[in-house]
Amino acid sequence: MDTPEIFYESLSKGIITYEMLDLALFSLNKRAKNYRDQKRKAKKSLYAQAQLFGFSNPDNPEEAERMEKEFYAKKERLLQIVKPACVHQELAGYKKDYVYDKDGIDYADVFIDSIFHNRVLDRGICRKEGKDIRFFVRKGEPYYRYYFFRCIGTHTYHSPINKETALSSGLPIHIINEIKTEGERNENLLPEDFVDQMLALVDSGTYTYVPSNTIRSPRESILPPVTYVIPQKYEWEEVLDLLKEKYPEKPGLMKVDLSIRLWRKIMKLRAFSAESCMRCIWEERRRR
């Protein structure tokens, strides 16, 4: 897409608006996803051709992976402008426990709990002659991925972090379902040279971030026509504080996880108030 003239004007004054940040982050994120999908396709094609014909793959998964990491790194640099609202905890899978015949365990119980079982040749039992032993695989403890969650403009972003960072951040931690993402056509994204100019301004530390659309003319609107009345300075904790002040006799109502759907509803409110936020929370609770 063509860069709006007002973006260049704001950038020349050292100003980064929420709309500029939103579109720049969206463009970086989707370009990274495009290279991620290209990498996966190349690796899958390379494996299939090697298995069937032994041909070399014309695509380069290593180059796609390098570009993917580069765009993700740029995205993280821009995300430092806005503080995360909370931490999202995603179930990544379960550890696997292996149990063998020689472990002397009750196999009836193991078999019921097992998710896979087979036989394996264990040469450690007898040096002269191998012997087949049974083994079982049981579902072990769950393990999770952690992300800083930010909502900017019309989009949400997740930044991977480790468990220690998540626990020490002091932010609320909410369990979410699997994160699914997809790419976007390049013609719908901001040009790379403009995004690089924004990054240079951010790295210099001489920018001013404007978290609302007050300096943008309605005729020059780039994003969909949605009324944003909550500036970015409002975070989830501030919304909860407003509700607790309005409804001190109902503390249990505020015990609701911050989901992407709920946050988008609050962001799109045309009249931001404790009553309108509470209606969004009630609707979210009824959906569950």
CSV table of C-alpha atoms in Angstrom, one decimal:
chain,number,residue,atom,x,y,z
A,1,MET,CA,0.0,0.0,0.0
A,2,ASP,CA,1.1,3.6,-0.5
A,3,THR,CA,2.2,5.4,2.6
A,4,PRO,CA,-0.2,8.2,3.6
A,5,GLU,CA,1.3,11.7,3.3
A,6,ILE,CA,0.3,12.5,6.9
A,7,PHE,CA,2.5,9.7,8.1
A,8,TYR,CA,5.5,11.3,6.5
A,9,GLU,CA,4.5,14.7,8.0
A,10,SER,CA,4.2,13.2,11.5
A,11,LEU,CA,7.5,11.3,11.2
A,12,SER,CA,9.3,14.5,10.1
A,13,LYS,CA,8.2,16.1,13.3
A,14,GLY,CA,9.3,13.2,15.4
A,15,ILE,CA,5.7,12.0,16.1
A,16,ILE,CA,4.5,8.4,16.0
A,17,THR,CA,0.7,8.1,16.2
A,18,TYR,CA,-1.1,5.0,17.3
A,19,GLU,CA,-2.3,4.5,13.7
A,20,MET,CA,1.3,4.6,12.3
A,21,LEU,CA,2.4,2.1,15.0
A,22,ASP,CA,-0.6,-0.1,14.4
A,23,LEU,CA,0.0,-0.4,10.6
A,24,ALA,CA,3.8,-0.7,11.0
A,25,LEU,CA,3.5,-3.5,13.5
A,26,PHE,CA,0.8,-5.2,11.4
A,27,SER,CA,3.1,-5.0,8.3
A,28,LEU,CA,6.1,-6.4,10.1
A,29,ASN,CA,4.1,-9.1,11.8
A,30,LYS,CA,2.5,-10.3,8.5
A,31,ARG,CA,5.8,-10.2,6.5
A,32,ALA,CA,7.3,-12.4,9.2
A,33,LYS,CA,4.4,-14.8,8.9
A,34,ASN,CA,4.8,-14.8,5.1
A,35,TYR,CA,8.4,-15.9,5.5
A,36,ARG,CA,7.4,-18.4,8.1
A,37,ASP,CA,4.9,-20.0,5.8
A,38,GLN,CA,7.4,-19.9,2.9
A,39,LYS,CA,10.0,-21.7,5.2
A,40,ARG,CA,7.5,-24.4,6.2
A,41,LYS,CA,6.5,-24.9,2.6
A,42,ALA,CA,10.1,-25.1,1.5
A,43,LYS,CA,11.0,-27.6,4.2
A,44,LYS,CA,8.0,-29.8,3.4
A,45,SER,CA,8.9,-29.7,-0.3
A,46,LEU,CA,12.5,-30.5,0.4
A,47,TYR,CA,11.7,-33.4,2.6
A,48,ALA,CA,9.1,-34.8,0.1
A,49,GLN,CA,11.5,-34.5,-2.9
A,50,ALA,CA,14.4,-36.0,-1.0
A,51,GLN,CA,12.2,-39.0,0.1
A,52,LEU,CA,10.8,-39.7,-3.3
A,53,PHE,CA,13.3,-38.6,-5.9
A,54,GLY,CA,16.4,-37.3,-4.2
A,55,PHE,CA,16.0,-33.9,-6.0
A,56,SER,CA,17.3,-30.7,-4.5
A,57,ASN,CA,14.8,-28.0,-3.4
A,58,PRO,CA,14.9,-24.7,-5.5
A,59,ASP,CA,13.5,-22.8,-2.5
A,60,ASN,CA,15.8,-21.8,0.4
A,61,PRO,CA,14.3,-22.5,3.8
A,62,GLU,CA,17.3,-21.1,5.6
A,63,GLU,CA,17.0,-17.7,3.9
A,64,ALA,CA,13.3,-17.6,4.6
A,65,GLU,CA,14.0,-18.4,8.3
A,66,ARG,CA,16.6,-15.6,8.4
A,67,MET,CA,14.1,-13.1,7.0
A,68,GLU,CA,11.4,-14.3,9.4
A,69,LYS,CA,13.6,-13.7,12.4
A,70,GLU,CA,14.7,-10.3,11.1
A,71,PHE,CA,11.1,-9.0,10.8
A,72,TYR,CA,10.1,-10.4,14.2
A,73,ALA,CA,13.1,-8.6,15.7
A,74,LYS,CA,11.9,-5.3,14.1
A,75,LYS,CA,8.4,-5.9,15.4
A,76,GLU,CA,9.8,-6.4,19.0
A,77,ARG,CA,11.7,-3.1,18.7
A,78,LEU,CA,8.5,-1.2,17.9
A,79,LEU,CA,6.5,-3.0,20.5
A,80,GLN,CA,8.7,-1.4,23.2
A,81,ILE,CA,6.7,1.8,22.7
A,82,VAL,CA,3.6,0.3,24.4
A,83,LYS,CA,3.6,-1.5,27.7
A,84,PRO,CA,2.0,-5.0,27.8
A,85,ALA,CA,-1.5,-5.3,29.3
A,86,CYS,CA,-1.0,-8.8,30.7
A,87,VAL,CA,0.7,-12.2,30.1
A,88,HIS,CA,-0.9,-14.9,28.1
A,89,GLN,CA,-0.2,-18.5,28.9
A,90,GLU,CA,-0.6,-21.0,26.1
A,91,LEU,CA,-0.6,-24.8,26.5
A,92,ALA,CA,2.2,-26.0,24.3
A,93,GLY,CA,1.9,-29.8,25.0
A,94,TYR,CA,2.7,-32.5,27.5
A,95,LYS,CA,5.9,-34.1,28.6
A,96,LYS,CA,6.3,-37.8,27.8
A,97,ASP,CA,7.2,-40.4,30.4
A,98,TYR,CA,8.7,-43.6,29.1
A,99,VAL,CA,8.2,-46.9,31.0
A,100,TYR,CA,10.0,-50.1,30.1
A,101,ASP,CA,9.5,-53.8,31.0
A,102,LYS,CA,12.6,-53.8,33.1
A,103,ASP,CA,11.4,-51.0,35.3
A,104,GLY,CA,9.2,-53.4,37.3
A,105,ILE,CA,6.0,-51.4,37.2
A,106,ASP,CA,2.4,-52.6,37.1
A,107,TYR,CA,1.7,-52.8,33.4
A,108,ALA,CA,-2.1,-53.0,33.8
A,109,ASP,CA,-2.1,-49.4,35.2
A,110,VAL,CA,0.6,-48.2,32.8
A,111,PHE,CA,-1.3,-49.6,29.8
A,112,ILE,CA,-4.5,-47.7,30.7
A,113,ASP,CA,-2.6,-44.4,31.1
A,114,SER,CA,-0.4,-44.9,28.0
A,115,ILE,CA,-0.8,-42.9,24.8
A,116,PHE,CA,1.5,-45.2,22.8
A,117,HIS,CA,3.1,-48.6,23.3
A,118,ASN,CA,5.5,-50.7,21.2
A,119,ARG,CA,8.5,-53.0,21.4
A,120,VAL,CA,12.1,-52.0,21.1
A,121,LEU,CA,15.4,-53.9,20.8
A,122,ASP,CA,17.4,-53.3,24.0
A,123,ARG,CA,21.0,-54.6,23.6
A,124,GLY,CA,21.8,-53.4,27.1
A,125,ILE,CA,20.0,-56.3,28.6
A,126,CYS,CA,22.3,-58.9,27.1
A,127,ARG,CA,25.6,-58.1,25.5
A,128,LYS,CA,25.7,-61.2,23.3
A,129,GLU,CA,22.1,-61.2,22.1
A,130,GLY,CA,19.6,-58.5,21.8
A,131,LYS,CA,16.2,-58.8,23.4
A,132,ASP,CA,12.8,-57.2,22.6
A,133,ILE,CA,11.2,-55.3,25.5
A,134,ARG,CA,7.9,-53.5,25.7
A,135,PHE,CA,7.8,-49.8,26.4
A,136,PHE,CA,4.9,-47.5,27.1
A,137,VAL,CA,4.6,-43.7,26.6
A,138,ARG,CA,2.5,-41.9,29.2
A,139,LYS,CA,1.3,-38.3,29.1
A,140,GLY,CA,3.3,-36.3,31.6
A,141,GLU,CA,3.2,-32.8,33.1
A,142,PRO,CA,1.9,-30.0,30.8
A,143,TYR,CA,4.3,-27.3,29.7
A,144,TYR,CA,3.4,-23.8,28.5
A,145,ARG,CA,4.5,-20.9,26.3
A,146,TYR,CA,4.3,-17.4,27.7
A,147,TYR,CA,3.7,-14.1,25.9
A,148,PHE,CA,3.4,-10.4,26.6
A,149,PHE,CA,0.0,-9.3,25.3
A,150,ARG,CA,-0.5,-5.9,23.7
A,151,CYS,CA,-3.5,-4.4,22.0
A,152,ILE,CA,-2.7,-1.6,19.6
A,153,GLY,CA,-5.3,0.0,17.4
A,154,THR,CA,-7.3,-2.8,15.6
A,155,HIS,CA,-4.8,-5.6,16.2
A,156,THR,CA,-3.3,-7.6,19.1
A,157,TYR,CA,0.3,-8.8,19.4
A,158,HIS,CA,2.1,-11.5,21.4
A,159,SER,CA,5.8,-11.3,22.3
A,160,PRO,CA,7.3,-14.7,23.4
A,161,ILE,CA,8.9,-14.6,26.9
A,162,ASN,CA,10.2,-17.3,29.3
A,163,LYS,CA,8.4,-18.4,32.4
A,164,GLU,CA,10.7,-16.5,34.7
A,165,THR,CA,10.0,-13.2,32.9
A,166,ALA,CA,6.3,-13.8,33.0
A,167,LEU,CA,6.2,-14.5,36.7
A,168,SER,CA,8.5,-11.5,37.6
A,169,SER,CA,6.6,-9.0,35.4
A,170,GLY,CA,3.9,-8.5,38.0
A,171,LEU,CA,1.3,-8.6,35.3
A,172,PRO,CA,-1.9,-10.8,35.5
A,173,ILE,CA,-1.5,-14.1,33.7
A,174,HIS,CA,-4.4,-15.5,31.7
A,175,ILE,CA,-4.7,-18.9,30.1
A,176,ILE,CA,-5.6,-18.9,26.4
A,177,ASN,CA,-6.2,-21.4,23.7
A,178,GLU,CA,-3.9,-22.1,20.8
A,179,ILE,CA,-2.7,-19.0,18.9
A,180,LYS,CA,-3.3,-19.3,15.2
A,181,THR,CA,-1.9,-16.8,12.8
A,182,GLU,CA,-1.6,-16.3,9.0
A,183,GLY,CA,0.2,-14.1,6.5
A,184,GLU,CA,-1.0,-11.2,4.3
A,185,ARG,CA,-0.5,-10.0,0.8
A,186,ASN,CA,2.4,-7.5,0.6
A,187,GLU,CA,0.3,-5.0,-1.3
A,188,ASN,CA,-1.8,-4.5,1.8
A,189,LEU,CA,1.2,-3.7,4.0
A,190,LEU,CA,3.3,-0.5,4.6
A,191,PRO,CA,6.5,-0.2,2.5
A,192,GLU,CA,9.6,-1.5,4.3
A,193,ASP,CA,11.5,1.8,3.8
A,194,PHE,CA,8.9,3.8,5.8
A,195,VAL,CA,8.9,1.2,8.6
A,196,ASP,CA,12.7,1.3,8.7
A,197,GLN,CA,12.5,5.1,9.1
A,198,MET,CA,10.2,4.6,12.0
A,199,LEU,CA,12.6,2.2,13.6
A,200,ALA,CA,15.5,4.6,13.2
A,201,LEU,CA,13.4,7.3,15.0
A,202,VAL,CA,12.5,4.9,17.8
A,203,ASP,CA,16.1,3.8,18.2
A,204,SER,CA,17.2,7.4,18.5
A,205,GLY,CA,14.8,8.0,21.4
A,206,THR,CA,13.8,11.4,20.2
A,207,TYR,CA,10.2,10.5,19.2
A,208,THR,CA,6.8,11.4,20.8
A,209,TYR,CA,4.2,8.8,20.8
A,210,VAL,CA,0.6,10.0,20.5
A,211,PRO,CA,-1.7,7.2,21.6
A,212,SER,CA,-4.9,8.6,20.1
A,213,ASN,CA,-6.0,9.7,16.7
A,214,THR,CA,-6.3,13.4,17.5
A,215,ILE,CA,-3.9,14.7,14.9
A,216,ARG,CA,-5.4,12.7,12.0
A,217,SER,CA,-8.0,14.2,9.7
A,218,PRO,CA,-11.1,11.9,9.3
A,219,ARG,CA,-10.8,12.3,5.5
A,220,GLU,CA,-7.3,10.7,5.7
A,221,SER,CA,-8.5,7.6,7.6
A,222,ILE,CA,-6.6,4.5,6.7
A,223,LEU,CA,-8.0,2.0,9.2
A,224,PRO,CA,-11.6,0.7,9.1
A,225,PRO,CA,-14.2,3.3,10.3
A,226,VAL,CA,-14.3,2.3,14.0
A,227,THR,CA,-14.7,4.9,16.7
A,228,TYR,CA,-11.9,4.6,19.2
A,229,VAL,CA,-12.7,6.4,22.4
A,230,ILE,CA,-10.2,4.6,24.7
A,231,PRO,CA,-6.7,6.0,24.3
A,232,GLN,CA,-3.9,3.5,24.5
A,233,LYS,CA,-2.9,4.8,28.0
A,234,TYR,CA,-6.0,2.8,29.3
A,235,GLU,CA,-4.9,-0.7,30.1
A,236,TRP,CA,-6.8,-3.6,31.5
A,237,GLU,CA,-5.9,-2.8,35.1
A,238,GLU,CA,-7.3,0.7,34.7
A,239,VAL,CA,-10.6,-0.7,33.3
A,240,LEU,CA,-10.8,-3.0,36.3
A,241,ASP,CA,-10.1,-0.1,38.7
A,242,LEU,CA,-12.9,1.9,37.1
A,243,LEU,CA,-15.3,-1.0,37.6
A,244,LYS,CA,-14.3,-1.6,41.2
A,245,GLU,CA,-14.9,2.0,42.0
A,246,LYS,CA,-18.3,1.9,40.4
A,247,TYR,CA,-19.3,-1.5,41.7
A,248,PRO,CA,-17.5,-2.0,45.1
A,249,GLU,CA,-20.3,-4.3,46.3
A,250,LYS,CA,-19.7,-6.8,43.4
A,251,PRO,CA,-16.0,-7.7,43.4
A,252,GLY,CA,-16.7,-11.2,41.9
A,253,LEU,CA,-17.9,-9.7,38.7
A,254,MET,CA,-14.4,-8.4,37.9
A,255,LYS,CA,-12.9,-12.0,38.0
A,256,VAL,CA,-12.9,-12.4,34.3
A,257,ASP,CA,-10.0,-13.3,32.0
A,258,LEU,CA,-8.9,-10.8,29.5
A,259,SER,CA,-9.6,-12.4,26.2
A,260,ILE,CA,-8.8,-10.9,22.8
A,261,ARG,CA,-12.6,-10.9,22.0
A,262,LEU,CA,-13.4,-9.0,25.2
A,263,TRP,CA,-10.6,-6.4,24.8
A,264,ARG,CA,-11.7,-5.7,21.2
A,265,LYS,CA,-15.3,-5.2,22.4
A,266,ILE,CA,-14.1,-2.7,25.0
A,267,MET,CA,-11.9,-0.9,22.4
A,268,LYS,CA,-14.8,-0.5,20.1
A,269,LEU,CA,-17.1,1.1,22.7
A,270,ARG,CA,-18.6,4.3,21.4
A,271,ALA,CA,-19.3,5.6,25.0
A,272,PHE,CA,-16.6,4.4,27.4
A,273,SER,CA,-18.0,4.1,30.9
A,274,ALA,CA,-18.1,1.6,33.8
A,275,GLU,CA,-21.6,0.6,32.7
A,276,SER,CA,-20.6,-0.1,29.1
A,277,CYS,CA,-17.5,-2.1,30.2
A,278,MET,CA,-19.7,-4.1,32.6
A,279,ARG,CA,-22.1,-5.0,29.8
A,280,CYS,CA,-19.2,-6.3,27.8
A,281,ILE,CA,-18.0,-8.5,30.7
A,282,TRP,CA,-21.6,-9.8,31.3
A,283,GLU,CA,-21.8,-10.8,27.6
A,284,GLU,CA,-18.4,-12.5,27.8
A,285,ARG,CA,-19.5,-14.5,31.0
A,286,ARG,CA,-22.7,-15.6,29.3
A,287,ARG,CA,-20.8,-17.0,26.3
A,288,ARG,CA,-18.9,-19.4,28.6
